[in-house]
Coordinates of N, CA and C in Angstrom, one line a residue:
X18 N -12.4 212.9 -136.4 CA -12.0 212.3 -135.1 C -12.4 210.8 -135.1
X19 N -11.4 210.0 -134.7 CA -11.7 208.6 -134.6 C -12.5 208.3 -133.3
X20 N -13.4 207.3 -133.4 CA -14.2 207.0 -132.2 C -13.3 206.5 -131.1
X21 N -13.7 206.8 -129.9 CA -13.0 206.4 -128.7 C -13.3 205.0 -128.4
X22 N -12.2 204.2 -128.1 CA -12.4 202.8 -127.6 C -12.1 202.8 -126.2
X23 N -13.1 202.3 -125.4 CA -12.9 202.2 -124.0 C -12.4 200.8 -123.6
X24 N -11.6 200.8 -122.6 CA -11.0 199.5 -122.1 C -12.0 198.6 -121.6
X25 N -11.8 197.3 -121.6 CA -12.8 196.4 -120.9 C -12.8 196.7 -119.5
X26 N -14.0 196.6 -118.9 CA -14.2 196.8 -117.5 C -14.3 195.4 -116.8
X27 N -14.1 195.4 -115.5 CA -14.2 194.1 -114.8 C -15.6 193.6 -114.8
X28 N -15.8 192.4 -114.5 CA -17.1 191.7 -114.5 C -17.9 192.2 -113.3
X29 N -18.3 192.9 -112.6 CA -19.1 193.2 -111.4 C -19.9 191.9 -111.2
X30 N -37.2 175.6 -134.2 CA -35.9 176.0 -134.3 C -35.6 176.2 -135.8
X31 N -35.0 177.2 -135.9 CA -34.5 177.5 -137.2 C -33.1 176.9 -137.3
X32 N -32.3 177.3 -138.2 CA -31.0 176.8 -138.4 C -30.0 177.9 -138.0
X33 N -28.8 177.5 -137.6 CA -27.7 178.4 -137.4 C -27.0 178.5 -138.7
X34 N -26.7 179.8 -139.1 CA -26.0 180.0 -140.3 C -24.5 180.3 -139.9
X35 N -23.6 179.5 -140.4 CA -22.2 179.7 -140.1 C -21.4 180.0 -141.4
X36 N -20.8 181.2 -141.4 CA -20.1 181.6 -142.6 C -18.6 181.6 -142.2
X37 N -17.7 181.0 -143.0 CA -16.3 181.1 -142.8 C -15.9 182.3 -143.5
X38 N -15.9 183.4 -142.8 CA -15.7 184.7 -143.5 C -14.3 184.9 -144.1
X39 N -13.3 184.3 -143.4 CA -11.9 184.5 -144.0 C -11.9 183.8 -145.3
X40 N -12.4 182.6 -145.5 CA -12.3 181.9 -146.7 C -13.1 182.6 -147.8
X41 N -14.3 183.1 -147.4 CA -15.1 183.8 -148.4 C -14.4 185.0 -148.9
X42 N -13.7 185.7 -148.0 CA -13.0 186.9 -148.4 C -11.8 186.6 -149.3
X43 N -11.2 185.5 -149.1 CA -10.1 185.1 -149.9 C -8.8 185.8 -149.6
X44 N -8.7 186.3 -148.4 CA -7.5 187.0 -148.0 C -7.1 186.7 -146.6
X45 N -5.9 187.0 -146.3 CA -5.3 186.7 -144.9 C -5.9 187.7 -143.9
X46 N -5.9 187.2 -142.7 CA -6.4 188.1 -141.6 C -5.2 189.1 -141.3
X47 N -5.6 190.3 -140.8 CA -4.6 191.3 -140.5 C -3.9 190.9 -139.2
X48 N -4.5 190.3 -138.3 CA -3.9 189.8 -137.1 C -4.1 188.3 -137.0
X49 N -3.0 187.6 -136.9 CA -3.0 186.1 -136.8 C -3.8 185.7 -135.5
X50 N -4.8 184.9 -135.7 CA -5.6 184.4 -134.6 C -4.7 183.4 -133.7
X51 N -4.8 183.5 -132.4 CA -4.0 182.7 -131.5 C -4.9 181.9 -130.6
X52 N -6.1 181.8 -130.9 CA -7.1 181.2 -130.0 C -6.8 179.8 -129.5
X53 N -6.2 179.0 -130.3 CA -5.9 177.6 -129.9 C -4.4 177.3 -129.6
X54 N -3.6 178.4 -129.6 CA -2.2 178.2 -129.3 C -2.0 178.0 -127.8
X55 N -0.9 177.4 -127.4 CA -0.5 177.2 -126.0 C -0.6 178.6 -125.3
X56 N -1.2 178.6 -124.1 CA -1.3 179.8 -123.3 C -2.5 180.7 -123.7
X57 N -3.3 180.3 -124.7 CA -4.4 181.1 -125.1 C -5.7 180.3 -125.0
X58 N -6.8 180.9 -125.0 CA -8.1 180.2 -125.0 C -9.0 180.9 -126.0
X59 N -9.8 180.1 -126.7 CA -10.7 180.7 -127.7 C -11.7 181.6 -127.1
X60 N -12.1 182.7 -127.7 CA -13.1 183.6 -127.2 C -14.2 183.8 -128.3
X61 N -15.4 184.0 -127.8 CA -16.5 184.3 -128.6 C -16.9 185.7 -128.4
X62 N -17.0 186.5 -129.4 CA -17.5 187.9 -129.3 C -19.0 187.9 -129.6
X63 N -19.7 188.5 -128.7 CA -21.1 188.6 -128.8 C -21.5 190.0 -128.6
X64 N -22.4 190.6 -129.4 CA -22.8 192.0 -129.4 C -24.0 192.0 -128.5
X65 N -24.0 192.9 -127.5 CA -25.1 193.2 -126.6 C -25.6 194.6 -127.0
X66 N -26.9 194.6 -127.5 CA -27.5 195.9 -127.9 C -28.9 196.0 -127.4
X67 N -29.6 196.9 -128.0 CA -31.0 197.1 -127.5 C -32.0 196.3 -128.4
X68 N -31.6 195.4 -129.2 CA -32.5 194.6 -130.0 C -33.3 193.6 -129.1
X69 N -34.4 193.2 -129.7 CA -35.3 192.3 -128.9 C -34.6 190.9 -128.8
X70 N -33.7 190.5 -129.7 CA -33.2 189.2 -129.8 C -31.8 189.0 -129.3
X71 N -31.2 190.0 -128.7 CA -29.8 189.9 -128.3 C -29.5 188.7 -127.4
X72 N -30.5 188.4 -126.5 CA -30.4 187.4 -125.6 C -30.2 186.0 -126.2
X73 N -30.7 185.8 -127.5 CA -30.5 184.6 -128.2 C -29.0 184.4 -128.5
X74 N -28.4 185.5 -128.9 CA -26.9 185.4 -129.2 C -26.1 185.1 -127.9
X75 N -26.5 185.7 -126.8 CA -25.9 185.5 -125.5 C -26.0 184.0 -125.1
X76 N -27.2 183.5 -125.3 CA -27.3 182.0 -124.9 C -26.5 181.1 -125.8
X77 N -26.5 181.4 -127.1 CA -25.7 180.5 -128.0 C -24.2 180.7 -127.6
X78 N -23.7 181.9 -127.4 CA -22.3 182.1 -127.1 C -22.0 181.4 -125.8
X79 N -22.9 181.6 -124.8 CA -22.6 180.9 -123.5 C -22.5 179.4 -123.6
X80 N -23.4 178.8 -124.4 CA -23.4 177.4 -124.6 C -22.1 177.0 -125.3
X81 N -21.7 177.8 -126.3 CA -20.5 177.5 -127.1 C -19.3 177.5 -126.1
X82 N -19.2 178.5 -125.2 CA -18.1 178.7 -124.3 C -18.0 177.5 -123.4
X83 N -19.2 177.0 -122.9 CA -19.1 175.8 -122.0 C -18.6 174.6 -122.8
X84 N -19.1 174.4 -124.0 CA -18.7 173.2 -124.7 C -17.2 173.3 -125.3
X85 N -16.8 174.5 -125.6 CA -15.5 174.6 -126.2 C -14.4 175.0 -125.2
X86 N -14.8 175.1 -123.9 CA -13.9 175.6 -122.9 C -13.4 177.0 -123.3
X87 N -14.3 177.8 -123.8 CA -13.9 179.1 -124.3 C -14.3 180.2 -123.3
X88 N -14.1 181.4 -123.7 CA -14.5 182.6 -122.9 C -15.4 183.5 -123.8
X89 N -16.0 184.4 -123.1 CA -17.0 185.3 -123.8 C -16.5 186.7 -123.7
X90 N -16.5 187.4 -124.8 CA -16.3 188.9 -124.8 C -17.6 189.5 -125.2
X91 N -18.2 190.3 -124.3 CA -19.4 191.0 -124.6 C -19.1 192.4 -125.0
X92 N -19.6 192.8 -126.2 CA -19.4 194.1 -126.8 C -20.7 194.9 -126.8
X93 N -20.6 196.1 -126.3 CA -21.7 197.0 -126.5 C -21.1 198.2 -127.3
X94 N -21.7 198.6 -128.4 CA -21.3 199.8 -129.1 C -22.2 200.9 -128.9
X95 N -21.7 202.0 -128.5 CA -22.5 203.3 -128.4 C -22.3 204.0 -129.7
X96 N -23.4 204.1 -130.5 CA -23.3 204.8 -131.7 C -23.2 206.3 -131.5
X97 N -22.2 206.9 -132.2 CA -22.0 208.3 -132.0 C -22.3 209.0 -133.4
X98 N -22.7 210.3 -133.2 CA -22.9 211.1 -134.4 C -22.0 212.4 -134.2
X99 N -21.8 213.1 -135.3 CA -21.0 214.3 -135.2 C -21.7 215.2 -134.2
X100 N -20.9 215.8 -133.3 CA -21.4 216.6 -132.3 C -20.9 218.0 -132.4
X101 N -21.8 219.0 -132.5 CA -21.5 220.4 -132.6 C -20.8 220.8 -131.3
X102 N -19.7 221.6 -131.5 CA -19.0 222.1 -130.3 C -19.9 222.9 -129.3
X103 N -20.9 223.6 -129.8 CA -21.7 224.4 -128.9 C -22.5 223.5 -128.0
X104 N -22.7 222.3 -128.4 CA -23.5 221.3 -127.6 C -22.6 220.4 -126.9
X105 N -21.3 220.7 -126.7 CA -20.4 219.8 -126.1 C -20.8 219.3 -124.7
X106 N -21.4 220.2 -123.9 CA -21.9 219.9 -122.5 C -23.0 218.9 -122.6
X107 N -23.9 219.1 -123.5 CA -25.0 218.1 -123.7 C -24.4 216.8 -124.2
X108 N -23.5 216.8 -125.1 CA -22.9 215.6 -125.7 C -22.2 214.8 -124.5
X109 N -21.5 215.5 -123.6 CA -20.9 214.8 -122.5 C -21.9 214.1 -121.6
X110 N -23.1 214.8 -121.4 CA -24.1 214.2 -120.6 C -24.7 213.0 -121.3
X111 N -24.9 213.1 -122.6 CA -25.5 212.0 -123.4 C -24.5 210.8 -123.4
X112 N -23.2 211.1 -123.5 CA -22.2 210.1 -123.5 C -22.2 209.3 -122.1
X113 N -22.3 210.1 -121.0 CA -22.4 209.5 -119.7 C -23.7 208.6 -119.5
X114 N -24.8 209.1 -120.1 CA -26.0 208.3 -120.0 C -25.9 207.0 -120.9
X115 N -25.3 207.2 -122.0 CA -25.1 206.0 -122.9 C -24.2 205.0 -122.2
X116 N -23.1 205.4 -121.5 CA -22.2 204.5 -120.8 C -23.0 203.8 -119.7
X117 N -23.8 204.5 -119.0 CA -24.6 203.9 -117.9 C -25.6 202.8 -118.5
X118 N -26.2 203.2 -119.6 CA -27.1 202.2 -120.3 C -26.3 201.0 -120.8
X119 N -25.2 201.2 -121.4 CA -24.4 200.1 -121.9 C -24.0 199.2 -120.7
X120 N -23.5 199.8 -119.6 CA -23.2 198.9 -118.5 C -24.4 198.1 -117.9
X121 N -25.5 198.8 -117.9 CA -26.7 198.1 -117.4 C -27.1 196.9 -118.4
X122 N -26.9 197.1 -119.7 CA -27.2 196.0 -120.6 C -26.2 194.9 -120.5
X123 N -24.9 195.3 -120.3 CA -23.9 194.2 -120.1 C -24.1 193.5 -118.8
X124 N -24.5 194.2 -117.7 CA -24.8 193.5 -116.5 C -25.9 192.5 -116.7
X125 N -27.0 192.8 -117.4 CA -28.1 191.9 -117.7 C -27.6 190.7 -118.5
X126 N -26.7 190.9 -119.5 CA -26.1 189.8 -120.2 C -25.3 188.9 -119.4
X127 N -24.5 189.5 -118.4 CA -23.7 188.7 -117.5 C -24.5 187.8 -116.6
X128 N -25.7 188.3 -116.2 CA -26.6 187.5 -115.4 C -27.1 186.3 -116.2
X129 N -27.5 186.6 -117.5 CA -27.9 185.4 -118.3 C -26.8 184.4 -118.5
X130 N -25.6 184.9 -118.7 CA -24.5 183.9 -118.8 C -24.2 183.1 -117.6
X131 N -24.3 183.8 -116.4 CA -24.1 183.2 -115.1 C -25.2 182.1 -114.9
X132 N -26.4 182.3 -115.4 CA -27.5 181.4 -115.2 C -27.2 180.1 -115.9
X133 N -26.4 180.1 -117.0 CA -26.1 178.8 -117.7 C -24.7 178.3 -117.3
X134 N -24.0 179.0 -116.4 CA -22.7 178.5 -115.9 C -21.5 179.2 -116.4
X135 N -21.6 180.3 -117.1 CA -20.5 181.0 -117.7 C -20.2 182.2 -116.7
X136 N -18.9 182.2 -116.2 CA -18.6 183.2 -115.3 C -17.5 184.1 -115.9
X137 N -17.4 185.3 -115.4 CA -16.4 186.3 -115.7 C -16.2 186.6 -117.2
X138 N -17.3 186.9 -117.9 CA -17.2 187.4 -119.3 C -16.5 188.7 -119.3
X139 N -15.7 188.9 -120.4 CA -15.1 190.2 -120.6 C -16.1 191.2 -121.1
X140 N -16.0 192.5 -120.7 CA -16.9 193.5 -121.1 C -16.1 194.6 -121.8
X141 N -16.6 194.9 -123.0 CA -16.0 196.0 -123.8 C -17.1 196.9 -124.2
X142 N -16.8 198.2 -124.0 CA -17.7 199.3 -124.5 C -16.9 200.1 -125.5
X143 N -17.4 200.3 -126.7 CA -16.7 201.1 -127.7 C -17.7 202.1 -128.3
X144 N -17.2 203.2 -128.8 CA -18.0 204.2 -129.4 C -17.8 204.3 -130.9
X145 N -18.8 204.4 -131.7 CA -18.6 204.6 -133.1 C -19.7 203.8 -133.9
X146 N -19.3 203.5 -135.2 CA -20.2 202.7 -136.0 C -20.0 201.2 -135.7
X147 N -21.2 200.5 -135.4 CA -21.1 199.2 -134.9 C -20.2 198.2 -135.7
X148 N -20.3 198.1 -137.0 CA -19.5 197.1 -137.7 C -18.0 197.4 -137.6
X149 N -17.7 198.7 -137.7 CA -16.3 199.1 -137.5 C -15.8 198.8 -136.1
X150 N -16.6 198.9 -135.1 CA -16.2 198.7 -133.8 C -16.1 197.1 -133.5
X151 N -16.9 196.4 -134.1 CA -16.8 194.9 -134.1 C -15.5 194.5 -134.6
X152 N -15.2 195.0 -135.8 CA -13.9 194.7 -136.5 C -12.7 195.1 -135.6
X153 N -12.8 196.3 -135.0 CA -11.7 196.8 -134.2 C -11.5 195.9 -132.9
X154 N -12.6 195.4 -132.4 CA -12.5 194.6 -131.2 C -11.9 193.2 -131.6
X155 N -12.2 192.7 -132.7 CA -11.6 191.4 -133.2 C -10.1 191.7 -133.5
X156 N -9.8 192.8 -134.1 CA -8.4 193.1 -134.4 C -7.6 193.2 -133.1
X157 N -8.2 193.8 -132.1 CA -7.5 194.1 -130.8 C -7.2 192.8 -130.0
X158 N -8.0 191.8 -130.2 CA -7.9 190.6 -129.3 C -7.7 189.3 -130.3
X159 N -6.5 188.9 -130.4 CA -6.2 187.7 -131.3 C -6.8 186.4 -130.8
X160 N -7.4 186.4 -129.6 CA -8.0 185.1 -129.1 C -9.4 185.0 -129.5
X161 N -10.0 186.1 -130.1 CA -11.4 186.0 -130.5 C -11.5 185.1 -131.8
X162 N -12.3 184.0 -131.7 CA -12.3 183.0 -132.8 C -13.7 182.9 -133.4
X163 N -14.7 183.6 -132.9 CA -16.1 183.5 -133.3 C -16.9 184.7 -133.0
X164 N -17.7 185.2 -133.9 CA -18.6 186.3 -133.7 C -20.0 185.7 -133.7
X165 N -20.9 186.0 -132.7 CA -22.2 185.5 -132.7 C -23.2 186.7 -132.6
X166 N -24.1 186.8 -133.6 CA -25.2 187.8 -133.6 C -26.5 187.1 -133.7
X167 N -27.6 187.8 -133.3 CA -28.9 187.2 -133.4 C -29.7 188.0 -134.4
X168 N -30.5 187.3 -135.2 CA -31.3 188.0 -136.2 C -32.8 188.1 -135.8
X169 N -33.4 189.2 -136.0 CA -34.8 189.4 -135.8 C -35.5 188.5 -136.7
X170 N -36.6 187.9 -136.3 CA -37.3 186.9 -137.1 C -38.6 187.4 -137.7
X171 N -38.9 188.7 -137.6 CA -40.1 189.3 -138.2 C -39.9 189.6 -139.6
X172 N -41.0 190.0 -140.3 CA -41.0 190.3 -141.7 C -40.2 191.5 -142.1
X173 N -39.9 192.4 -141.1 CA -39.1 193.6 -141.4 C -37.6 193.3 -141.6
X174 N -37.2 192.1 -141.5 CA -35.8 191.7 -141.8 C -35.0 191.3 -140.5
X175 N -33.8 191.0 -140.7 CA -33.0 190.5 -139.5 C -32.5 191.6 -138.6
X176 N -32.7 192.8 -138.9 CA -32.2 193.9 -138.0 C -31.0 194.6 -138.7
X177 N -30.8 195.9 -138.3 CA -29.8 196.7 -139.0 C -28.3 196.1 -138.8
X178 N -28.0 195.6 -137.7 CA -26.6 195.1 -137.5 C -26.4 193.9 -138.3
X179 N -27.2 192.9 -138.3 CA -27.1 191.7 -139.1 C -27.1 192.0 -140.6
X180 N -28.0 192.9 -141.0 CA -28.0 193.3 -142.4 C -26.7 194.0 -142.8
X181 N -26.2 194.9 -142.0 CA -24.9 195.5 -142.4 C -23.7 194.6 -142.4
X182 N -23.7 193.7 -141.3 CA -22.6 192.8 -141.2 C -22.5 191.8 -142.4
X183 N -23.7 191.3 -142.8 CA -23.7 190.4 -143.9 C -23.4 191.0 -145.2
X184 N -23.6 192.4 -145.3 CA -23.2 193.1 -146.6 C -21.7 193.2 -146.6
X185 N -21.0 193.2 -145.5 CA -19.6 193.4 -145.4 C -18.9 192.1 -145.0
X186 N -19.5 191.0 -145.3 CA -19.1 189.7 -144.8 C -17.6 189.4 -145.1
X187 N -17.1 189.8 -146.2 CA -15.8 189.5 -146.6 C -14.7 190.2 -145.8
X188 N -15.1 191.2 -145.0 CA -14.1 192.0 -144.2 C -13.9 191.3 -142.8
X189 N -14.6 190.3 -142.5 CA -14.5 189.7 -141.1 C -13.5 188.6 -141.2
X190 N -12.6 188.6 -140.2 CA -11.5 187.6 -140.2 C -11.8 186.3 -139.5
X191 N -13.0 186.2 -139.0 CA -13.4 185.0 -138.2 C -14.8 184.5 -138.6
X192 N -15.1 183.3 -138.3 CA -16.5 182.8 -138.6 C -17.6 183.6 -137.8
X193 N -18.7 183.7 -138.5 CA -19.9 184.4 -137.9 C -21.0 183.4 -137.8
X194 N -21.7 183.4 -136.6 CA -22.9 182.6 -136.4 C -24.0 183.6 -136.2
X195 N -25.1 183.4 -137.0 CA -26.3 184.2 -136.9 C -27.4 183.3 -136.3
X196 N -27.8 183.6 -135.1 CA -28.8 182.9 -134.4 C -30.2 183.4 -134.7
X197 N -31.2 182.6 -135.2 CA -32.5 183.2 -135.4 C -33.1 183.6 -134.1
X198 N -33.7 184.8 -134.1 CA -34.3 185.4 -132.9 C -35.4 184.7 -132.3
X199 N -36.1 183.8 -133.0 CA -37.3 183.1 -132.5 C -36.9 181.7 -131.9
X200 N -35.7 181.4 -131.8 CA -35.3 180.1 -131.2 C -35.5 180.1 -129.7
X201 N -36.1 179.0 -129.2 CA -36.3 178.9 -127.8 C -34.9 178.4 -127.1
X202 N -34.9 178.5 -125.8 CA -33.6 178.1 -125.1 C -33.3 176.6 -125.5
X203 N -34.3 175.7 -125.4 CA -34.1 174.3 -125.7 C -33.5 174.1 -127.1
X204 N -34.0 174.9 -128.1 CA -33.5 174.8 -129.5 C -32.1 175.2 -129.5
X205 N -31.7 176.3 -128.9 CA -30.3 176.8 -128.9 C -29.5 175.8 -128.2
X206 N -29.9 175.2 -127.1 CA -29.1 174.2 -126.3 C -28.9 173.0 -127.2
X207 N -29.8 172.6 -128.0 CA -29.6 171.4 -128.8 C -28.7 171.7 -130.0
X208 N -28.5 173.0 -130.3 CA -27.6 173.3 -131.5 C -26.2 173.7 -131.0
X209 N -26.0 174.0 -129.8 CA -24.8 174.6 -129.3 C -24.1 173.7 -128.3

């Protein structure tokens, strides 16, 4: 069964590493990007999750949007596992709780964006494996021109999402910015 993709809902210093993923992959994108064509606006996709550093990615994306006259797409991925039919009722309850948590985290991200002057970010909640859902979101919206993630700065590594995304870097059709999780607001503002 393919993971369900939910429609967007209405809006209620280290260094920055920039990879041109399309050029590294050496292949054409499946969907032609339209970010800078007439009638379109560039969008930045930022993942909102339960990591300690996700707010660093939000700040960088928000600053980018202000400078580039772009828009923000906030993505929250609800990771799903195979669910046994006998536990379907429990699975439905867990899904509802996960949706509620996802919306709360997106609300928090929208407040952070509003504090720096970014209004009306798009909200997307998807279910499934995070990297696959990031790619599906990019594929679905041809105006997305940039993906921003934040990396954990501790000795245990950058975090599972950044680790997995960088292993599959050639599959991404847009540039990726990885923001170090220990950057202060002033550091991010100076870089974005």
